PDB file of C-alpha atoms in Angstrom:
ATOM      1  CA  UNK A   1      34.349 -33.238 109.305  1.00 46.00           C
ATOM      2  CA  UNK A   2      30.970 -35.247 108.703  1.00 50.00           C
ATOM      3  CA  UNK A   3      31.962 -39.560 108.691  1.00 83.00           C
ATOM      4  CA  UNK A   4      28.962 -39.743 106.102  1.00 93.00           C
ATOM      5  CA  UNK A   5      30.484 -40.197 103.065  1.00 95.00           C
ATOM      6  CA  UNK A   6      29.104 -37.442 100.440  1.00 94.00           C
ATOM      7  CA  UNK A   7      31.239 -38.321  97.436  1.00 95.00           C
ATOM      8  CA  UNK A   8      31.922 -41.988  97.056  1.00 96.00           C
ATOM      9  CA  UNK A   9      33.666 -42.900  99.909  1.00 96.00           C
ATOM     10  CA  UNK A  10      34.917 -39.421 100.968  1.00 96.00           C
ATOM     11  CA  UNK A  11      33.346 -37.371 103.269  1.00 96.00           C
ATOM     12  CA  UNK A  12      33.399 -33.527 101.747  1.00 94.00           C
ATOM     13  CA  UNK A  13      34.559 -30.926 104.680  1.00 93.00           C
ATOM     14  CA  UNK A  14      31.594 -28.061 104.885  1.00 94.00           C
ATOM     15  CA  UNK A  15      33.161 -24.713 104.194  1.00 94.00           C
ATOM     16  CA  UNK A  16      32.731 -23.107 107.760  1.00 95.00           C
ATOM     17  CA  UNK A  17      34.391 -26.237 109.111  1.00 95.00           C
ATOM     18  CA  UNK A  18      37.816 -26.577 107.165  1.00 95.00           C
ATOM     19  CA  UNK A  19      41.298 -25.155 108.736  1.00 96.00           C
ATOM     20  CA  UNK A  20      41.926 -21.641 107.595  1.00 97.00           C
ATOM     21  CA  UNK A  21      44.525 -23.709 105.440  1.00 96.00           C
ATOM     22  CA  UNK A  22      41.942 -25.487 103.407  1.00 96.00           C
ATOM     23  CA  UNK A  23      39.776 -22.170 103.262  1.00 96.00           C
ATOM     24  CA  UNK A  24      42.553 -20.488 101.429  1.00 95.00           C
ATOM     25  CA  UNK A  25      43.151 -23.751  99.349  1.00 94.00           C
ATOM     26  CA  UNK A  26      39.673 -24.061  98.755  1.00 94.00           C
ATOM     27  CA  UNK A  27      39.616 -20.486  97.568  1.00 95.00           C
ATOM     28  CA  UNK A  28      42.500 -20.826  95.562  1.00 93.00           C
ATOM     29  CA  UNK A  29      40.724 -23.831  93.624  1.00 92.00           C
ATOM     30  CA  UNK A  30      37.654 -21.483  93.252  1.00 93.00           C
ATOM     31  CA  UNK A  31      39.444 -18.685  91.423  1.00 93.00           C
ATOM     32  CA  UNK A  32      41.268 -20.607  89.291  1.00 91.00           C
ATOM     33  CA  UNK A  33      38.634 -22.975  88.080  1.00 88.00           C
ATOM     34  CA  UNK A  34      35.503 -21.210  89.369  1.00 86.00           C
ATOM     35  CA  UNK A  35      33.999 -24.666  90.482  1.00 85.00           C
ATOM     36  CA  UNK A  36      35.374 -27.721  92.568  1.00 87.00           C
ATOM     37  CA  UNK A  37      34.921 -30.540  89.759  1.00 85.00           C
ATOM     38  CA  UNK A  38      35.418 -34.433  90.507  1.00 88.00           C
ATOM     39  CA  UNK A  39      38.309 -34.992  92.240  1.00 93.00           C
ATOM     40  CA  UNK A  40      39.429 -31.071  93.610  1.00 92.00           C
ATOM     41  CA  UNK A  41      36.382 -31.744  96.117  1.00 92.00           C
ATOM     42  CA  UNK A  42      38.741 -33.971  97.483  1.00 95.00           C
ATOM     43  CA  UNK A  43      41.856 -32.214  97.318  1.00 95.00           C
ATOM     44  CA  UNK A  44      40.889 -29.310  99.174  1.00 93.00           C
ATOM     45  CA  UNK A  45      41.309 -31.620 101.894  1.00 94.00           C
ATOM     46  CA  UNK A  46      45.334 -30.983 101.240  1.00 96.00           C
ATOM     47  CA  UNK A  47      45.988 -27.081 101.470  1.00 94.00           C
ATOM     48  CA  UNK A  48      49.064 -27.416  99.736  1.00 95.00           C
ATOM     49  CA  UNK A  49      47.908 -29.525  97.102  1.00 95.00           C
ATOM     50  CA  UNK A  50      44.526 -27.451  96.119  1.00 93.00           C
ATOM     51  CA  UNK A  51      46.798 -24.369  95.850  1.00 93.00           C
ATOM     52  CA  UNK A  52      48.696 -25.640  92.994  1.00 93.00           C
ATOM     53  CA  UNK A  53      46.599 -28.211  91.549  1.00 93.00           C
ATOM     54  CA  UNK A  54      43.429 -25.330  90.520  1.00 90.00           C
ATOM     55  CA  UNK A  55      46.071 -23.369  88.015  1.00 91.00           C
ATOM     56  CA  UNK A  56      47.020 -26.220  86.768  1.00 93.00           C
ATOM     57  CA  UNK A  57      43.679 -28.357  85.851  1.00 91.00           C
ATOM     58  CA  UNK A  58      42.970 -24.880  84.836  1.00 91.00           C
ATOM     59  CA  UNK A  59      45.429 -24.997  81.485  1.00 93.00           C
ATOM     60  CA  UNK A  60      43.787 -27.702  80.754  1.00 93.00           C
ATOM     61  CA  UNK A  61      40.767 -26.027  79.784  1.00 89.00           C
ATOM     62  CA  UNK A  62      39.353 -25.070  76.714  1.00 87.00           C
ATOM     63  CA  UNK A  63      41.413 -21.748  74.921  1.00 88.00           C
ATOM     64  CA  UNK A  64      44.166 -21.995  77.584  1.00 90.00           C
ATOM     65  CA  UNK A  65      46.103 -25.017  75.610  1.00 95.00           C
ATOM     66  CA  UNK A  66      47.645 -26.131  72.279  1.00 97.00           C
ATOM     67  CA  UNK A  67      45.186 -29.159  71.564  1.00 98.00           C
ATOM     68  CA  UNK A  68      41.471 -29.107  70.118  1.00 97.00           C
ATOM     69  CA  UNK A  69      38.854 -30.640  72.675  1.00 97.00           C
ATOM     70  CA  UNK A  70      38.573 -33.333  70.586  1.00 98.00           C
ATOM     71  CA  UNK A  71      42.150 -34.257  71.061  1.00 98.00           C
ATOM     72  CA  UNK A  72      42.088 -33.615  74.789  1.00 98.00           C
ATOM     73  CA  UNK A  73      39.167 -35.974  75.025  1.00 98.00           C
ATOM     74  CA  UNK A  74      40.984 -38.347  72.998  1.00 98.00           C
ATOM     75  CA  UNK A  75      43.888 -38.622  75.632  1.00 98.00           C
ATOM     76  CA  UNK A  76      41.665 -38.273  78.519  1.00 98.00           C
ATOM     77  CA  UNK A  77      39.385 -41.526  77.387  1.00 98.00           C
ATOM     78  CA  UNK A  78      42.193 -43.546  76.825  1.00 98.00           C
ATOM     79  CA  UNK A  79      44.185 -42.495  80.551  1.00 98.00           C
ATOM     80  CA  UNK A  80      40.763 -42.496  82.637  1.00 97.00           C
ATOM     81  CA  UNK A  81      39.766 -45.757  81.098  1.00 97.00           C
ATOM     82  CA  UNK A  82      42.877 -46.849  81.914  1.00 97.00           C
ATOM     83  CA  UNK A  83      42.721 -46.490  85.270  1.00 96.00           C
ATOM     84  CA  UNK A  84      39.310 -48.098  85.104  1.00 96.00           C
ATOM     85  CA  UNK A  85      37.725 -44.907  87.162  1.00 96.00           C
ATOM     86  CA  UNK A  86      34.293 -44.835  86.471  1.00 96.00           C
ATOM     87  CA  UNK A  87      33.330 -40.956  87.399  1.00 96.00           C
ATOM     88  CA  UNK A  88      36.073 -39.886  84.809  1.00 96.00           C
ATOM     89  CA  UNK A  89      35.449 -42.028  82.049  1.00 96.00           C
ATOM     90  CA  UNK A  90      32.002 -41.759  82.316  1.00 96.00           C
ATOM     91  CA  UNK A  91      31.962 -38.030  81.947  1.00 96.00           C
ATOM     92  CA  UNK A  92      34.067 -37.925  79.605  1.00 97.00           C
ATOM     93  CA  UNK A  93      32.696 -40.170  77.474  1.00 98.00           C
ATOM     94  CA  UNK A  94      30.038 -38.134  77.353  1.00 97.00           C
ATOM     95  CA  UNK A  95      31.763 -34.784  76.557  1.00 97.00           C
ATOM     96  CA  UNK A  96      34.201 -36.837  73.676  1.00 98.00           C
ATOM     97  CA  UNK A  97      31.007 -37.181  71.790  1.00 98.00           C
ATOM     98  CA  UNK A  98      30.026 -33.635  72.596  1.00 98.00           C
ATOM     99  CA  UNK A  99      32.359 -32.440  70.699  1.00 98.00           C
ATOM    100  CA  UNK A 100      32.541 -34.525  67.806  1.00 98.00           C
ATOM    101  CA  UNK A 101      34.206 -37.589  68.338  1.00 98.00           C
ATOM    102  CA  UNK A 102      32.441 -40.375  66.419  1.00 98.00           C
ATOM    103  CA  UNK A 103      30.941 -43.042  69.231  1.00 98.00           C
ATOM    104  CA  UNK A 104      32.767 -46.099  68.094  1.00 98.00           C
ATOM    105  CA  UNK A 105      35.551 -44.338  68.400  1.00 98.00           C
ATOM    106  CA  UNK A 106      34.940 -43.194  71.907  1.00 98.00           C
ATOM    107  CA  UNK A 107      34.004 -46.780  72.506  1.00 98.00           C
ATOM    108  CA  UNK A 108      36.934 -48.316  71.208  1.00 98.00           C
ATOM    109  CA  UNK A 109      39.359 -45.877  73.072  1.00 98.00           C
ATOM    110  CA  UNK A 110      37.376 -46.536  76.293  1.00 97.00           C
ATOM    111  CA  UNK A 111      37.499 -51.110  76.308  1.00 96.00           C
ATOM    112  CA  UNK A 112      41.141 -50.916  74.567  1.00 94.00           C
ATOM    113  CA  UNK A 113      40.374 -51.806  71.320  1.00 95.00           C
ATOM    114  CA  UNK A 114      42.556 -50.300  68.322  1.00 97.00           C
ATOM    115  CA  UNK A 115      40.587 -47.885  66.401  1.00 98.00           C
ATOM    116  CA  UNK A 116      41.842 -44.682  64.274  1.00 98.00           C
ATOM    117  CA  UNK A 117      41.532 -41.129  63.283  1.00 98.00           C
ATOM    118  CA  UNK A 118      41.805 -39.257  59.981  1.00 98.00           C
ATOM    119  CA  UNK A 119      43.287 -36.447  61.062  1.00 98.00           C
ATOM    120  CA  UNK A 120      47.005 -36.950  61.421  1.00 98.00           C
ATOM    121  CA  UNK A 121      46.531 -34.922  64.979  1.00 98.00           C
ATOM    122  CA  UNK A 122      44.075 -36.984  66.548  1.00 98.00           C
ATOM    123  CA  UNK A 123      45.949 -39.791  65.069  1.00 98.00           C
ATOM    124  CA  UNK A 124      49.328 -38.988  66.528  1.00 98.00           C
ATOM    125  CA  UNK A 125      47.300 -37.937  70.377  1.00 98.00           C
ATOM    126  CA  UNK A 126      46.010 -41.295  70.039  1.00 98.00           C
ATOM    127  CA  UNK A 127      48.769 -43.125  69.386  1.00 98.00           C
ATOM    128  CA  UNK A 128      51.077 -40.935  72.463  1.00 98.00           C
ATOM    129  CA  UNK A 129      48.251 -41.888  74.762  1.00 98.00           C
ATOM    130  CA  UNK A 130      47.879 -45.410  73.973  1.00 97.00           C
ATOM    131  CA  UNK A 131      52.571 -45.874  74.153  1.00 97.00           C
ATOM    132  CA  UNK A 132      52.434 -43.928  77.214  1.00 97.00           C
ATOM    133  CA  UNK A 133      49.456 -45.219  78.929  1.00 96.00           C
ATOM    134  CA  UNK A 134      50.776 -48.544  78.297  1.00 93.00           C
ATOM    135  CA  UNK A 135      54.219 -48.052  79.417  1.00 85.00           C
ATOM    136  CA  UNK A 136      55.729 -48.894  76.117  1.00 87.00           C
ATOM    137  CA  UNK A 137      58.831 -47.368  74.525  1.00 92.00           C
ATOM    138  CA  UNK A 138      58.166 -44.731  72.079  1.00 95.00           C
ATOM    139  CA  UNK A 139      59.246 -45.408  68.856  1.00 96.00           C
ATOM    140  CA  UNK A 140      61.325 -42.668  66.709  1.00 97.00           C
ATOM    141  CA  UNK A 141      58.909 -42.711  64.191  1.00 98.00           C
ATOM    142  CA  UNK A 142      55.871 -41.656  66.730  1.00 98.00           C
ATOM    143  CA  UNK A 143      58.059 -39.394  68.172  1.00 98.00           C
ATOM    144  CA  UNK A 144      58.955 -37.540  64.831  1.00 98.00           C
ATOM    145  CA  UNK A 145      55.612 -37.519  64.096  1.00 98.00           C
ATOM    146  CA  UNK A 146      54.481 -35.763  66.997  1.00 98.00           C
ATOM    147  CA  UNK A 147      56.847 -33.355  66.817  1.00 98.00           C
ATOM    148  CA  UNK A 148      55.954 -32.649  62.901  1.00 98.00           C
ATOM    149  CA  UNK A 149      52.317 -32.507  63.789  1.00 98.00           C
ATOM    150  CA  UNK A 150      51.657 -30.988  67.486  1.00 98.00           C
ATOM    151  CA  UNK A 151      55.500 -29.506  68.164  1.00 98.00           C
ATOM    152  CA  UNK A 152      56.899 -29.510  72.033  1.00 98.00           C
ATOM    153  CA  UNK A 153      54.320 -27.366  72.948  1.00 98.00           C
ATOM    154  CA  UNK A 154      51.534 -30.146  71.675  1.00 98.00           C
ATOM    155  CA  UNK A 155      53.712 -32.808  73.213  1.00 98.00           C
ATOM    156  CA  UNK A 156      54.042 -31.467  76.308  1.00 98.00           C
ATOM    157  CA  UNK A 157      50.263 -30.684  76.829  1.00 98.00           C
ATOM    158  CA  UNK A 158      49.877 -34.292  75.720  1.00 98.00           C
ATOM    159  CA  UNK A 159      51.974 -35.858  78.094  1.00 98.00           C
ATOM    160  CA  UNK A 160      50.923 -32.926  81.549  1.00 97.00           C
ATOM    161  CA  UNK A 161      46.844 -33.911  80.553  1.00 98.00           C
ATOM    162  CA  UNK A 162      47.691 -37.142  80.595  1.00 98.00           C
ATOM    163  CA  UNK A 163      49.471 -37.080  84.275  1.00 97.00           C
ATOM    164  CA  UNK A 164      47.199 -34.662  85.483  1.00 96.00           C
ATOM    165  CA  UNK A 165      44.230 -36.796  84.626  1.00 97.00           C
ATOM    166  CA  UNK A 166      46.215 -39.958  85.775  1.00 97.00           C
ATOM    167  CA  UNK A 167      46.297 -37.928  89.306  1.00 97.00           C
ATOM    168  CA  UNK A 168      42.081 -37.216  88.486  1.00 96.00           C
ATOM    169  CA  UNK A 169      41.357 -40.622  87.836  1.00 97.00           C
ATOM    170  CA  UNK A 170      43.131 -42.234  90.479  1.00 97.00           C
ATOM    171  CA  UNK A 171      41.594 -40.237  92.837  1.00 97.00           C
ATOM    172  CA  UNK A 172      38.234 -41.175  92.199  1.00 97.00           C
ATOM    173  CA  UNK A 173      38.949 -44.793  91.813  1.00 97.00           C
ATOM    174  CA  UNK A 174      40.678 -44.897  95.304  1.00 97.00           C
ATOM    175  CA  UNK A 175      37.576 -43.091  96.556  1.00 97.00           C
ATOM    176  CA  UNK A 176      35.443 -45.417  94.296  1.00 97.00           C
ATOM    177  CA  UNK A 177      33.326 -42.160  93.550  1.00 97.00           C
ATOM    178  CA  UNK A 178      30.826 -43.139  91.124  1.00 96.00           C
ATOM    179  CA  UNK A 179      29.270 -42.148  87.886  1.00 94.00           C
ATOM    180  CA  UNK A 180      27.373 -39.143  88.228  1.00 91.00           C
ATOM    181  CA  UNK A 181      28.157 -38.489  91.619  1.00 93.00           C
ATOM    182  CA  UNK A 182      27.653 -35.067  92.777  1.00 91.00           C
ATOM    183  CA  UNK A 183      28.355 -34.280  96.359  1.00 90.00           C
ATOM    184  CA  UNK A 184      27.842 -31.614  98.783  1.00 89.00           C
ATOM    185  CA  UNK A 185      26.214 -28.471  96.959  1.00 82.00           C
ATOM    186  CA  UNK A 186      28.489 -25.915  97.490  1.00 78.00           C
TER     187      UNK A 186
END
């Protein structure tokens, strides 16, 4: 394994220089997700790990999950920026707009300022990610709404983004992998 670092302060393993372990995790991460994005360049590093982290980052992708992208990326701003993990946030940012999301809303969501949404979806992904993120109690009245306007299924691919991006984001902040970083071409 090279001691340069190649994406923020972790060093990438080369391919032809991983255990047979990480190979197959590696692999693993490649079919499911096709590409090693942000933070599964660094969890190939754990065999175990890459093998069941790809299929799951994987239902988190467009078509393969309850919620618009705009309400992903509304639950994804508020957890990354959480965490204060600039490679996340950052790109995300970027896609939240992408796909819609009007740019002082993105900004609000991102420096923790109260902001809101028309429709009562967005509203009620918004308001789940800001409780949870926060570690507050959730109130019976959010939690009847979310189950009026998203169902279990909505809820629970709320509340799995959110930890699975928790696990994204603090990944790259321990690794203090920046904005736009790219790594080793692969």
């Amino acid at each position: 394994m090279s001691e340069t670092p190649t994406f923020g302060r972790y060093a990438e393993i080369p391919y032809d220089k991983m255990t047979p372990e990480q190979q197959a995790g590696y692999n693993a991460m490649i079919e499911a997700r096709g590409r090693l994005p942000g933070p599964t360049k660094i969890w190939v590093h754990n065999p175990k790990l890459a093998k069941v982290a790809g299929p799951f980052g994987a239902h988190f992708q467009p078509g393969q999950y309850s919620l618009t992208e705009r309400e992903r990326e509304i639950a994804v701003c508020v957890i990354t920026s959480h965490w204060r993990s600039a490679y996340p946030t950052s790109a995300h940012e970027r896609h939240a707009k992408e796909v819609g999301l009007p740019a002082a809303k993105v900004e609000a969501i991102l420096c923790g300022m109260p902001t809101a949404f028309d429709d009562t979806r967005e509203q009620v992904v918004y308001e789940m990610a800001m409780v949870l993120s926060n570690a507050r109690w959730v109130p019976r009245g959010l939690h009847d709404r979310a189950v009026k306007a998203l169902g279990h299924v909505g809820i629970t691919d709320v509340v799995t983004l959110m930890g699975h991006y928790t696990s994204v984001a603090m990944t790259l902040a321990f690794y203090d992998v920046p904005d736009g970083a790219t790594g080793m071409a692969r």
